[in-house]
Amino acid sequence: MLMEDTIAAISTPIGVGGIGIVRMSGSKSVEIIKNMFRTKDGKALECFKNRYFYYGKIVDSEGKTADEVLVVVMRAPNSYTKEDIAEIHCHGGIVPLRQILRIAIQQGARLAQPGEFTKRAFLNGRIDLAQAEGVMDLICAKTESAAEASIQHMEGILSSRIRNMRKSLIDIMARIEVAIDYPEEDIEEMETEKYIENLTFLINDLNRLLSTADTGKLIRQGIKVVIVGKPNVGKSSLLNALLRENRAIVTDIPGTTRDVIEESLDIDGVLVRILDTAGIRKAADIIEDIGINRSRQSIKEADLVLWVMDASGLIDDEDLEIAEEIKDKNKIIVLNKIDKQMAVDLKSIKEYIKDTPVIKTSAILGQGIPDVEKSIHDMVMGGKVWTNDEVFITNIRHQEALIRAGEHIRDALSALKNNIPLDLVSIDVREACDALGTITGETVTEDLLDKIFSEFCLGK
Ligand SMILES: Nc1nc2c(ncn2[C@@H]2O[C@H](COP(=O)(O)OP(=O)(O)OP(=O)(O)O)[C@@H](O)[C@H]2O)c(=O)[nH]1
Ligand SMILES: [Mg+2]
């Protein structure tokens, strides 16, 4: 991948839209745009003013019009990539977009690889790696809270926390190196106390940041909520009520749902992947049996179980079996069909449901559905209120780097406490420093960069 190349890509999604954008970045962008752009009366333009929109058309080498367009040029270094960028805003159909891209390539551009624009922004020093990943996370965010978390990363708030930690480590490393070069015992002893104090402060700060990773993961990937219960209690009706659409088949025949149905739901900024499953009982036929096995598999993978019971029915052995199956899971009990005569008595399962919230609903009337949502939300956030200035670790790569840095800091601390020679301590401090540097991209290998950016979308 040569940085000298001028790259081009379609930056808008493939589909039908009002407008679509072809973007170019590199030193030849302006020359290429001059060759393919004509004003309304067919003239080529000598000069494109910086950041001005020009109305005209794109023509191929035979002068044939590809589309009517608006063109804008953003010159280095004040652009996304810090290189000359030209954008062609055409009609958002796949044919004009592809044709314009083809003409740009004929004029000397090269097709960009996924994430190559952002990679250039990184390599040219406009953003660091965590910020680049923030851009991609924002594009892929499925809820507002996921978007908020990625904006924090994109704006460099995570990066500056990491950089501060790294600065302290570099500072300690420098002082250790001086101490190694000029060993004077009394100074060393005083200094050792100082190192221990600084490293302890750092490890606490690092642990605080790491503790946001669980919430961060939920924010980004969503939580898996599985609806389980006996047949006919209203599981599919509950799914439909939560989705506010008739997604799953509902009948009064027990054993209606055979396969697992998965849908996504945004509950107050929390992404929920919700699964409706086959009612658990002794199966009546082989298909139902397969379905019930799938229910059991889903329970294993669940972050949270919604255990639905018929409020007008009685607890029996099948319920006890389910209770046993989900006893180690986070769960919420949903007593459904409260529009009917209440009969259920939870006493016989009270050993299983200590501290389990019980929500009463009528799925067909929509009663209690907001309470179910609130209960899910509370379970996920653990009573935590979302604050805007908090940085969350949402990326597993960042989490792993922090864990590695933490291990090295802990090793350095225990070495210091055990009077192990300072040159060995300094190795651990340096490793911790390098681990943190992989988050912002200061100490990252070419291979890792390629891997990260190849997961980006085309045209970004
Ligand atoms: N009265 C009343 N009936 C309900 C309620 N919720 C569901 N039902 C009825 O109960 C029957 C079973 O509903 P489903 O949602 O298919 O039940 P299920 O748990 O998915 O059943 P399986 O897929 O067979 O395991 C249907 O006839 C629903 O209309 C409710 O809140 N009140
Ligand atoms: Mg069902």
Tab-separated table of C-alpha atoms and ligand atoms in Angstrom:
chain	number	residue	atom	x	y	z
A	1	MET	CA	0.000	0.000	0.000
A	2	LEU	CA	1.876	3.073	-1.201
A	3	MET	CA	1.236	6.364	0.532
A	4	GLU	CA	2.257	8.249	-2.647
A	5	ASP	CA	-0.722	6.834	-4.547
A	6	THR	CA	-3.888	8.824	-4.927
A	7	ILE	CA	-6.715	6.628	-3.701
A	8	ALA	CA	-10.383	6.697	-4.633
A	9	ALA	CA	-13.519	4.998	-3.342
A	10	ILE	CA	-17.280	5.274	-3.150
A	11	SER	CA	-17.834	6.634	0.372
A	12	THR	CA	-21.608	6.307	0.593
A	13	PRO	CA	-23.489	3.020	0.988
A	14	ILE	CA	-24.279	0.946	-2.060
A	15	GLY	CA	-27.969	1.382	-2.727
A	16	VAL	CA	-30.365	4.017	-3.934
A	17	GLY	CA	-30.111	7.486	-2.410
A	18	GLY	CA	-30.495	11.181	-3.118
A	19	ILE	CA	-26.766	11.704	-3.353
A	20	GLY	CA	-23.663	9.542	-3.381
A	21	ILE	CA	-20.055	10.548	-2.858
A	22	VAL	CA	-16.855	9.440	-4.550
A	23	ARG	CA	-13.809	10.521	-2.598
A	24	MET	CA	-10.164	10.811	-3.599
A	25	SER	CA	-7.126	11.462	-1.450
A	26	GLY	CA	-3.522	12.047	-2.498
A	27	SER	CA	-1.276	14.460	-4.357
A	28	LYS	CA	-2.930	13.852	-7.734
A	29	SER	CA	-6.514	14.422	-6.551
A	30	VAL	CA	-6.754	17.979	-7.873
A	31	GLU	CA	-5.190	17.135	-11.244
A	32	ILE	CA	-7.527	14.154	-11.666
A	33	ILE	CA	-10.602	16.194	-10.817
A	34	LYS	CA	-9.538	18.863	-13.335
A	35	ASN	CA	-9.404	16.190	-16.044
A	36	MET	CA	-12.841	14.755	-15.341
A	37	PHE	CA	-14.901	17.804	-14.347
A	38	ARG	CA	-16.590	20.199	-16.800
A	39	THR	CA	-18.659	23.280	-16.018
A	40	LYS	CA	-22.265	23.518	-17.190
A	41	ASP	CA	-21.122	24.986	-20.523
A	42	GLY	CA	-18.553	22.250	-21.031
A	43	LYS	CA	-15.367	24.059	-19.980
A	44	ALA	CA	-12.565	22.557	-17.934
A	45	LEU	CA	-11.714	24.542	-14.798
A	46	GLU	CA	-8.199	25.885	-14.342
A	47	CYS	CA	-8.443	26.435	-10.635
A	48	PHE	CA	-10.535	25.001	-7.832
A	49	LYS	CA	-10.741	27.316	-4.852
A	50	ASN	CA	-10.202	25.501	-1.600
A	51	ARG	CA	-13.449	24.290	0.034
A	52	TYR	CA	-15.764	25.749	-2.616
A	53	PHE	CA	-18.526	23.726	-4.220
A	54	TYR	CA	-18.505	23.686	-8.029
A	55	TYR	CA	-21.537	22.676	-10.033
A	56	GLY	CA	-21.002	20.849	-13.318
A	57	LYS	CA	-20.641	17.366	-14.722
A	58	ILE	CA	-18.232	14.470	-14.805
A	59	VAL	CA	-17.158	13.306	-18.250
A	60	ASP	CA	-15.194	10.291	-19.420
A	61	SER	CA	-12.193	10.444	-21.765
A	62	GLU	CA	-14.535	10.647	-24.776
A	63	GLY	CA	-16.371	13.592	-23.263
A	64	LYS	CA	-19.495	11.565	-22.440
A	65	THR	CA	-21.376	12.744	-19.343
A	66	ALA	CA	-21.492	10.336	-16.406
A	67	ASP	CA	-23.574	12.526	-14.096
A	68	GLU	CA	-24.349	16.053	-12.962
A	69	VAL	CA	-22.347	16.725	-9.847
A	70	LEU	CA	-21.058	19.060	-7.168
A	71	VAL	CA	-17.322	18.953	-6.608
A	72	VAL	CA	-15.280	20.182	-3.663
A	73	VAL	CA	-11.514	20.226	-3.136
A	74	MET	CA	-9.908	20.284	0.327
A	75	ARG	CA	-6.173	20.849	0.146
A	76	ALA	CA	-3.501	19.433	2.440
A	77	PRO	CA	-2.994	19.672	5.314
A	78	ASN	CA	-6.510	20.784	6.230
A	79	SER	CA	-8.394	17.647	5.293
A	80	TYR	CA	-9.427	14.330	6.840
A	81	THR	CA	-6.274	12.587	5.604
A	82	LYS	CA	-3.995	15.681	5.708
A	83	GLU	CA	-3.619	15.113	1.948
A	84	ASP	CA	-5.346	16.803	-0.998
A	85	ILE	CA	-8.904	15.484	-1.064
A	86	ALA	CA	-11.467	15.839	-3.840
A	87	GLU	CA	-15.072	14.815	-3.341
A	88	ILE	CA	-17.573	14.313	-6.101
A	89	HIS	CA	-21.186	14.492	-4.977
A	90	CYS	CA	-23.289	12.808	-7.620
A	91	HIS	CA	-26.695	11.140	-7.708
A	92	GLY	CA	-26.884	8.234	-5.279
A	93	GLY	CA	-27.385	5.395	-7.719
A	94	ILE	CA	-24.952	2.558	-8.106
A	95	VAL	CA	-24.401	3.181	-11.852
A	96	PRO	CA	-23.296	6.853	-11.748
A	97	LEU	CA	-21.196	6.149	-8.639
A	98	ARG	CA	-19.382	3.222	-10.262
A	99	GLN	CA	-18.900	5.121	-13.493
A	100	ILE	CA	-17.376	8.120	-11.744
A	101	LEU	CA	-15.086	5.850	-9.727
A	102	ARG	CA	-14.025	4.115	-12.931
A	103	ILE	CA	-13.212	7.453	-14.606
A	104	ALA	CA	-11.164	8.533	-11.551
A	105	ILE	CA	-9.190	5.307	-11.786
A	106	GLN	CA	-8.643	5.746	-15.532
A	107	GLN	CA	-7.280	9.201	-14.731
A	108	GLY	CA	-4.672	7.751	-12.383
A	109	ALA	CA	-6.265	7.063	-9.024
A	110	ARG	CA	-6.058	3.674	-7.355
A	111	LEU	CA	-8.987	1.918	-5.703
A	112	ALA	CA	-8.710	2.473	-1.939
A	113	GLN	CA	-8.577	-0.439	0.451
A	114	PRO	CA	-11.049	-0.645	3.356
A	115	GLY	CA	-10.209	1.995	5.959
A	116	GLU	CA	-7.381	3.454	3.877
A	117	PHE	CA	-8.542	7.068	4.184
A	118	THR	CA	-8.596	6.756	7.964
A	119	LYS	CA	-5.308	4.862	7.933
A	120	ARG	CA	-3.755	7.820	6.114
A	121	ALA	CA	-5.273	10.200	8.662
A	122	PHE	CA	-3.506	8.094	11.299
A	123	LEU	CA	-0.179	7.716	9.470
A	124	ASN	CA	-0.128	11.440	8.702
A	125	GLY	CA	-0.636	12.195	12.389
A	126	ARG	CA	-4.079	13.773	12.262
A	127	ILE	CA	-5.611	11.239	14.646
A	128	ASP	CA	-4.211	8.443	16.768
A	129	LEU	CA	-5.211	4.801	16.589
A	130	ALA	CA	-7.825	4.883	19.360
A	131	GLN	CA	-9.435	7.864	17.640
A	132	ALA	CA	-9.436	6.038	14.297
A	133	GLU	CA	-11.148	3.077	15.935
A	134	GLY	CA	-13.614	5.519	17.485
A	135	VAL	CA	-14.562	6.733	13.998
A	136	MET	CA	-15.337	3.179	12.914
A	137	ASP	CA	-17.219	2.410	16.125
A	138	LEU	CA	-19.363	5.497	15.600
A	139	ILE	CA	-20.221	4.368	12.086
A	140	CYS	CA	-21.175	0.920	13.396
A	141	ALA	CA	-22.946	2.082	16.575
A	142	LYS	CA	-26.411	0.581	16.940
A	143	THR	CA	-27.628	2.653	19.895
A	144	GLU	CA	-27.182	6.191	21.165
A	145	SER	CA	-25.057	5.077	24.078
A	146	ALA	CA	-22.741	3.126	21.791
A	147	ALA	CA	-22.454	6.255	19.654
A	148	GLU	CA	-21.724	8.398	22.715
A	149	ALA	CA	-18.961	6.050	23.837
A	150	SER	CA	-17.349	6.116	20.400
A	151	ILE	CA	-17.519	9.908	20.190
A	152	GLN	CA	-15.495	10.027	23.414
A	153	HIS	CA	-12.879	7.858	21.737
A	154	MET	CA	-13.027	9.767	18.471
A	155	GLU	CA	-12.492	13.078	20.240
A	156	GLY	CA	-9.398	11.667	21.921
A	157	ILE	CA	-10.643	11.591	25.509
A	158	LEU	CA	-9.561	7.977	25.974
A	159	SER	CA	-6.289	8.705	24.183
A	160	SER	CA	-5.408	11.554	26.505
A	161	ARG	CA	-6.020	9.340	29.561
A	162	ILE	CA	-3.762	6.691	28.073
A	163	ARG	CA	-1.150	9.244	27.104
A	164	ASN	CA	-1.053	10.665	30.614
A	165	MET	CA	-0.506	7.208	32.063
A	166	ARG	CA	2.191	6.568	29.529
A	167	LYS	CA	3.876	9.881	30.299
A	168	SER	CA	4.093	8.954	33.991
A	169	LEU	CA	5.638	5.622	33.057
A	170	ILE	CA	8.194	7.262	30.781
A	171	ASP	CA	9.022	9.667	33.576
A	172	ILE	CA	9.582	6.806	36.046
A	173	MET	CA	11.640	4.980	33.453
A	174	ALA	CA	13.878	8.010	32.935
A	175	ARG	CA	14.411	8.392	36.660
A	176	ILE	CA	15.210	4.702	37.051
A	177	GLU	CA	17.741	4.947	34.253
A	178	VAL	CA	19.457	7.873	35.951
A	179	ALA	CA	19.557	5.888	39.169
A	180	ILE	CA	21.112	2.947	37.337
A	181	ASP	CA	23.759	5.172	35.773
A	182	TYR	CA	24.616	7.045	38.987
A	183	PRO	CA	24.111	4.581	41.824
A	184	GLU	CA	24.210	6.345	45.183
A	185	GLU	CA	22.537	4.183	47.724
A	186	ASP	CA	20.705	6.689	49.914
A	187	ILE	CA	19.181	8.412	46.892
A	188	GLU	CA	18.082	5.063	45.534
A	189	GLU	CA	16.181	4.170	48.684
A	190	MET	CA	14.247	7.414	48.755
A	191	GLU	CA	13.558	7.133	45.080
A	192	THR	CA	12.310	3.565	45.388
A	193	GLU	CA	9.556	4.753	47.718
A	194	LYS	CA	8.630	7.332	45.118
A	195	TYR	CA	8.502	4.771	42.304
A	196	ILE	CA	6.264	2.544	44.393
A	197	GLU	CA	3.942	5.436	45.157
A	198	ASN	CA	3.724	6.509	41.508
A	199	LEU	CA	3.218	3.010	40.181
A	200	THR	CA	0.528	2.294	42.779
A	201	PHE	CA	-1.301	5.430	41.729
A	202	LEU	CA	-1.019	4.335	38.099
A	203	ILE	CA	-2.265	0.807	38.683
A	204	ASN	CA	-5.322	2.182	40.485
A	205	ASP	CA	-6.063	4.550	37.637
A	206	LEU	CA	-5.636	1.725	35.144
A	207	ASN	CA	-7.944	-0.573	37.111
A	208	ARG	CA	-10.605	2.122	37.221
A	209	LEU	CA	-10.471	2.397	33.457
A	210	LEU	CA	-10.501	-1.391	33.047
A	211	SER	CA	-13.561	-1.713	35.268
A	212	THR	CA	-15.577	0.136	32.623
A	213	ALA	CA	-14.904	-2.640	30.114
A	214	ASP	CA	-17.880	-4.821	31.084
A	215	THR	CA	-20.332	-1.978	30.639
A	216	GLY	CA	-18.383	-0.928	27.571
A	217	LYS	CA	-18.806	-4.345	26.015
A	218	LEU	CA	-22.529	-4.317	26.722
A	219	ILE	CA	-22.813	-0.863	25.199
A	220	ARG	CA	-21.081	-1.972	22.046
A	221	GLN	CA	-22.181	-5.556	21.527
A	222	GLY	CA	-25.457	-5.583	23.355
A	223	ILE	CA	-26.776	-7.990	25.941
A	224	LYS	CA	-28.302	-11.346	25.141
A	225	VAL	CA	-31.724	-11.746	26.738
A	226	VAL	CA	-33.413	-15.113	26.356
A	227	ILE	CA	-37.151	-15.633	26.911
A	228	VAL	CA	-37.831	-19.067	28.414
A	229	GLY	CA	-40.734	-20.894	30.000
A	230	LYS	CA	-43.231	-23.687	29.567
A	231	PRO	CA	-45.219	-23.899	26.327
A	232	ASN	CA	-48.161	-21.571	25.855
A	233	VAL	CA	-47.323	-19.145	28.680
A	234	GLY	CA	-46.969	-16.226	26.250
A	235	LYS	CA	-43.241	-16.056	25.440
A	236	SER	CA	-43.770	-15.215	21.787
A	237	SER	CA	-46.495	-12.761	22.744
A	238	LEU	CA	-44.016	-11.073	25.092
A	239	LEU	CA	-41.423	-10.860	22.297
A	240	ASN	CA	-43.991	-9.276	20.011
A	241	ALA	CA	-45.063	-6.832	22.708
A	242	LEU	CA	-41.455	-5.776	23.350
A	243	LEU	CA	-40.816	-5.355	19.623
A	244	ARG	CA	-44.196	-3.740	19.079
A	245	GLU	CA	-44.721	-5.876	16.004
A	246	ASN	CA	-46.061	-9.328	15.215
A	247	ARG	CA	-42.711	-10.945	14.715
A	248	ALA	CA	-43.309	-14.420	16.138
A	249	ILE	CA	-46.232	-16.755	15.479
A	250	VAL	CA	-48.662	-16.889	18.401
A	251	THR	CA	-51.355	-19.550	18.755
A	252	ASP	CA	-53.095	-21.255	21.634
A	253	ILE	CA	-51.462	-24.553	20.645
A	254	PRO	CA	-48.673	-25.450	23.082
A	255	GLY	CA	-45.414	-26.015	21.196
A	256	THR	CA	-46.022	-23.329	18.570
A	257	THR	CA	-42.494	-21.931	18.553
A	258	ARG	CA	-39.988	-24.447	17.260
A	259	ASP	CA	-36.917	-22.432	16.357
A	260	VAL	CA	-35.081	-19.700	18.208
A	261	ILE	CA	-36.070	-16.247	16.985
A	262	GLU	CA	-33.596	-13.409	17.506
A	263	GLU	CA	-34.298	-9.700	17.219
A	264	SER	CA	-32.614	-6.468	18.345
A	265	LEU	CA	-34.111	-3.927	20.650
A	266	ASP	CA	-32.912	-0.545	21.903
A	267	ILE	CA	-33.973	-0.099	25.512
A	268	ASP	CA	-33.082	3.412	26.570
A	269	GLY	CA	-29.706	3.278	24.868
A	270	VAL	CA	-28.950	-0.321	25.815
A	271	LEU	CA	-28.688	-2.674	22.868
A	272	VAL	CA	-30.610	-5.859	23.604
A	273	ARG	CA	-30.497	-8.994	21.494
A	274	ILE	CA	-33.694	-10.742	22.460
A	275	LEU	CA	-34.372	-14.420	21.764
A	276	ASP	CA	-37.716	-16.196	21.839
A	277	THR	CA	-37.403	-19.936	22.346
A	278	ALA	CA	-39.482	-23.096	22.163
A	279	GLY	CA	-41.403	-23.851	25.350
A	280	ILE	CA	-39.601	-26.381	27.501
A	281	ARG	CA	-41.446	-29.649	28.233
A	282	LYS	CA	-41.318	-33.326	27.226
A	283	ALA	CA	-41.375	-32.939	23.463
A	284	ALA	CA	-44.272	-34.294	21.461
A	285	ASP	CA	-42.238	-34.927	18.331
A	286	ILE	CA	-38.724	-34.865	16.967
A	287	ILE	CA	-38.983	-31.298	15.605
A	288	GLU	CA	-40.105	-29.971	18.945
A	289	ASP	CA	-37.307	-31.919	20.599
A	290	ILE	CA	-34.707	-30.201	18.425
A	291	GLY	CA	-36.347	-26.861	19.232
A	292	ILE	CA	-36.192	-27.524	22.965
A	293	ASN	CA	-32.508	-28.436	22.719
A	294	ARG	CA	-31.955	-25.104	21.020
A	295	SER	CA	-33.768	-23.384	23.889
A	296	ARG	CA	-31.377	-25.048	26.316
A	297	GLN	CA	-28.370	-23.955	24.245
A	298	SER	CA	-29.664	-20.361	24.236
A	299	ILE	CA	-30.027	-20.422	28.011
A	300	LYS	CA	-26.352	-21.318	28.286
A	301	GLU	CA	-25.385	-18.280	26.187
A	302	ALA	CA	-27.784	-15.858	27.870
A	303	ASP	CA	-26.605	-12.778	29.786
A	304	LEU	CA	-30.102	-12.508	31.205
A	305	VAL	CA	-33.106	-14.836	31.233
A	306	LEU	CA	-36.729	-13.700	31.160
A	307	TRP	CA	-38.620	-16.562	32.780
A	308	VAL	CA	-42.219	-16.325	31.662
A	309	MET	CA	-44.984	-18.025	33.668
A	310	ASP	CA	-48.721	-18.118	33.250
A	311	ALA	CA	-50.126	-16.152	36.194
A	312	SER	CA	-53.407	-18.027	35.800
A	313	GLY	CA	-51.698	-21.438	35.918
A	314	LEU	CA	-50.044	-23.505	38.593
A	315	ILE	CA	-46.396	-24.283	39.254
A	316	ASP	CA	-45.601	-27.871	38.305
A	317	ASP	CA	-42.645	-30.182	37.743
A	318	GLU	CA	-41.890	-28.628	34.372
A	319	ASP	CA	-41.424	-25.249	36.072
A	320	LEU	CA	-39.146	-26.836	38.635
A	321	GLU	CA	-37.089	-28.295	35.835
A	322	ILE	CA	-36.751	-24.868	34.227
A	323	ALA	CA	-35.917	-23.347	37.616
A	324	GLU	CA	-33.098	-25.849	37.986
A	325	GLU	CA	-31.860	-25.161	34.487
A	326	ILE	CA	-31.571	-21.397	34.962
A	327	LYS	CA	-30.612	-21.324	38.605
A	328	ASP	CA	-27.182	-19.765	37.980
A	329	LYS	CA	-28.427	-17.162	35.537
A	330	ASN	CA	-29.326	-13.510	35.968
A	331	LYS	CA	-33.055	-13.587	35.638
A	332	ILE	CA	-36.328	-11.715	35.759
A	333	ILE	CA	-39.633	-13.500	36.333
A	334	VAL	CA	-42.470	-12.389	34.118
A	335	LEU	CA	-45.919	-13.384	35.372
A	336	ASN	CA	-47.957	-13.103	32.198
A	337	LYS	CA	-51.719	-13.235	31.542
A	338	ILE	CA	-52.611	-11.092	34.574
A	339	ASP	CA	-55.797	-10.151	32.740
A	340	LYS	CA	-57.002	-13.621	33.752
A	341	GLN	CA	-57.774	-14.976	37.210
A	342	MET	CA	-54.543	-15.139	39.267
A	343	ALA	CA	-53.676	-18.656	40.427
A	344	VAL	CA	-49.908	-18.951	40.451
A	345	ASP	CA	-48.115	-19.266	43.784
A	346	LEU	CA	-44.356	-18.783	43.743
A	347	LYS	CA	-43.832	-20.279	47.212
A	348	SER	CA	-42.770	-23.673	45.903
A	349	ILE	CA	-39.910	-22.127	43.905
A	350	LYS	CA	-38.895	-19.483	46.418
A	351	GLU	CA	-35.489	-21.104	46.949
A	352	TYR	CA	-34.743	-20.504	43.289
A	353	ILE	CA	-35.868	-16.925	42.997
A	354	LYS	CA	-34.297	-15.039	45.866
A	355	ASP	CA	-33.565	-11.444	44.750
A	356	THR	CA	-35.222	-12.119	41.396
A	357	PRO	CA	-37.484	-9.272	40.263
A	358	VAL	CA	-41.049	-10.353	39.492
A	359	ILE	CA	-42.905	-8.337	36.860
A	360	LYS	CA	-46.593	-8.775	36.089
A	361	THR	CA	-47.698	-8.426	32.495
A	362	SER	CA	-50.459	-8.970	30.053
A	363	ALA	CA	-48.638	-9.390	26.774
A	364	ILE	CA	-51.813	-9.233	24.728
A	365	LEU	CA	-52.963	-5.995	26.395
A	366	GLY	CA	-49.461	-4.481	26.566
A	367	GLN	CA	-49.682	-4.134	30.333
A	368	GLY	CA	-46.432	-4.169	32.299
A	369	ILE	CA	-44.243	-4.115	29.187
A	370	PRO	CA	-42.515	-0.833	30.201
A	371	ASP	CA	-41.798	-2.461	33.590
A	372	VAL	CA	-40.073	-5.367	31.845
A	373	GLU	CA	-37.991	-2.905	29.858
A	374	LYS	CA	-37.066	-0.945	32.946
A	375	SER	CA	-36.120	-4.112	34.779
A	376	ILE	CA	-33.849	-5.230	31.919
A	377	HIS	CA	-32.249	-1.799	31.806
A	378	ASP	CA	-31.680	-1.754	35.576
A	379	MET	CA	-30.153	-5.214	35.496
A	380	VAL	CA	-27.724	-4.205	32.760
A	381	MET	CA	-26.667	-0.893	34.177
A	382	GLY	CA	-26.675	-2.260	37.730
A	383	GLY	CA	-28.254	0.953	38.896
A	384	LYS	CA	-25.503	2.942	37.199
A	385	VAL	CA	-26.578	6.131	35.572
A	386	TRP	CA	-25.025	6.974	32.272
A	387	THR	CA	-22.866	10.052	32.593
A	388	ASN	CA	-21.515	11.892	29.626
A	389	ASP	CA	-18.001	12.546	30.823
A	390	GLU	CA	-17.199	8.935	31.553
A	391	VAL	CA	-14.856	7.088	29.185
A	392	PHE	CA	-15.706	3.455	28.583
A	393	ILE	CA	-13.425	0.747	27.287
A	394	THR	CA	-15.522	-0.711	24.494
A	395	ASN	CA	-12.806	-2.340	22.447
A	396	ILE	CA	-11.355	-5.753	23.354
A	397	ARG	CA	-8.018	-4.766	21.886
A	398	HIS	CA	-7.818	-1.830	24.305
A	399	GLN	CA	-8.933	-4.014	27.189
A	400	GLU	CA	-6.207	-6.580	26.468
A	401	ALA	CA	-3.556	-3.870	26.207
A	402	LEU	CA	-4.623	-2.436	29.568
A	403	ILE	CA	-4.508	-5.891	31.167
A	404	ARG	CA	-0.993	-6.432	29.793
A	405	ALA	CA	0.162	-3.015	31.008
A	406	GLY	CA	-1.336	-3.771	34.430
A	407	GLU	CA	0.547	-7.055	34.696
A	408	HIS	CA	3.857	-5.373	33.956
A	409	ILE	CA	3.196	-2.564	36.435
A	410	ARG	CA	2.348	-5.131	39.103
A	411	ASP	CA	5.559	-7.050	38.288
A	412	ALA	CA	7.549	-3.814	38.538
A	413	LEU	CA	5.952	-3.036	41.889
A	414	SER	CA	6.692	-6.418	43.370
A	415	ALA	CA	10.262	-6.251	42.053
A	416	LEU	CA	10.744	-2.876	43.734
A	417	LYS	CA	9.314	-4.153	46.996
A	418	ASN	CA	11.664	-7.152	46.876
A	419	ASN	CA	14.728	-5.046	46.145
A	420	ILE	CA	15.275	-6.655	42.785
A	421	PRO	CA	17.867	-4.736	40.706
A	422	LEU	CA	16.517	-1.632	39.029
A	423	ASP	CA	17.464	-2.656	35.495
A	424	LEU	CA	14.938	-5.495	35.776
A	425	VAL	CA	12.291	-3.121	37.089
A	426	SER	CA	12.913	-0.826	34.166
A	427	ILE	CA	12.213	-3.658	31.712
A	428	ASP	CA	8.723	-4.114	33.158
A	429	VAL	CA	8.047	-0.396	33.156
A	430	ARG	CA	9.068	-0.243	29.519
A	431	GLU	CA	6.810	-3.198	28.629
A	432	ALA	CA	3.882	-1.510	30.382
A	433	CYS	CA	4.623	1.621	28.438
A	434	ASP	CA	4.691	-0.255	25.134
A	435	ALA	CA	1.429	-2.028	25.931
A	436	LEU	CA	-0.308	1.320	26.510
A	437	GLY	CA	1.287	2.637	23.332
A	438	THR	CA	-0.494	0.012	21.250
A	439	ILE	CA	-3.815	1.621	22.198
A	440	THR	CA	-2.930	5.003	20.761
A	441	GLY	CA	-0.741	3.469	18.059
A	442	GLU	CA	2.584	4.848	19.262
A	443	THR	CA	4.059	1.373	19.582
A	444	VAL	CA	2.208	-0.705	17.078
A	445	THR	CA	3.383	-3.121	14.410
A	446	GLU	CA	2.611	-2.792	10.708
A	447	ASP	CA	0.729	-6.128	10.807
A	448	LEU	CA	-1.558	-5.009	13.587
A	449	LEU	CA	-2.286	-1.751	11.768
A	450	ASP	CA	-3.199	-3.650	8.615
A	451	LYS	CA	-5.462	-5.921	10.600
A	452	ILE	CA	-7.246	-3.066	12.364
A	453	PHE	CA	-7.838	-0.983	9.258
A	454	SER	CA	-8.855	-3.923	7.093
A	455	GLU	CA	-11.897	-4.297	9.324
A	456	PHE	CA	-13.028	-0.784	8.410
A	457	CYS	CA	-15.543	-0.174	5.668
A	458	LEU	CA	-14.685	0.799	2.126
A	459	GLY	CA	-14.501	4.509	1.474
A	460	LYS	CA	-13.739	5.418	5.094
B	1	LIG	N1	-55.261	-13.818	28.290
B	1	LIG	C1	-54.033	-13.757	27.859
B	1	LIG	N2	-53.606	-14.568	26.899
B	1	LIG	C2	-52.332	-14.475	26.460
B	1	LIG	C3	-51.451	-13.509	26.993
B	1	LIG	N3	-50.255	-13.659	26.370
B	1	LIG	C4	-50.400	-14.667	25.493
B	1	LIG	N4	-51.651	-15.166	25.544
B	1	LIG	C5	-52.210	-16.251	24.744
B	1	LIG	O1	-51.565	-17.442	25.105
B	1	LIG	C6	-51.423	-18.311	23.966
B	1	LIG	C7	-49.996	-18.715	23.794
B	1	LIG	O2	-49.216	-17.580	23.479
B	1	LIG	P1	-47.769	-17.675	22.855
B	1	LIG	O3	-47.186	-16.325	22.878
B	1	LIG	O4	-47.812	-18.377	21.562
B	1	LIG	O5	-47.068	-18.604	23.926
B	1	LIG	P2	-45.621	-19.246	23.899
B	1	LIG	O6	-45.117	-19.254	25.284
B	1	LIG	O7	-44.769	-18.595	22.892
B	1	LIG	O8	-45.919	-20.706	23.479
B	1	LIG	P3	-44.977	-21.799	22.749
B	1	LIG	O9	-44.366	-21.155	21.579
B	1	LIG	O10	-45.912	-22.868	22.379
B	1	LIG	O11	-43.991	-22.242	23.750
B	1	LIG	C8	-51.986	-17.520	22.803
B	1	LIG	O12	-53.312	-17.928	22.571
B	1	LIG	C9	-51.946	-16.080	23.280
B	1	LIG	O13	-52.918	-15.253	22.675
B	1	LIG	C10	-51.942	-12.625	27.999
B	1	LIG	O14	-51.241	-11.736	28.525
B	1	LIG	N5	-53.219	-12.797	28.390
B	2	MG	MG	-43.876	-19.250	21.230
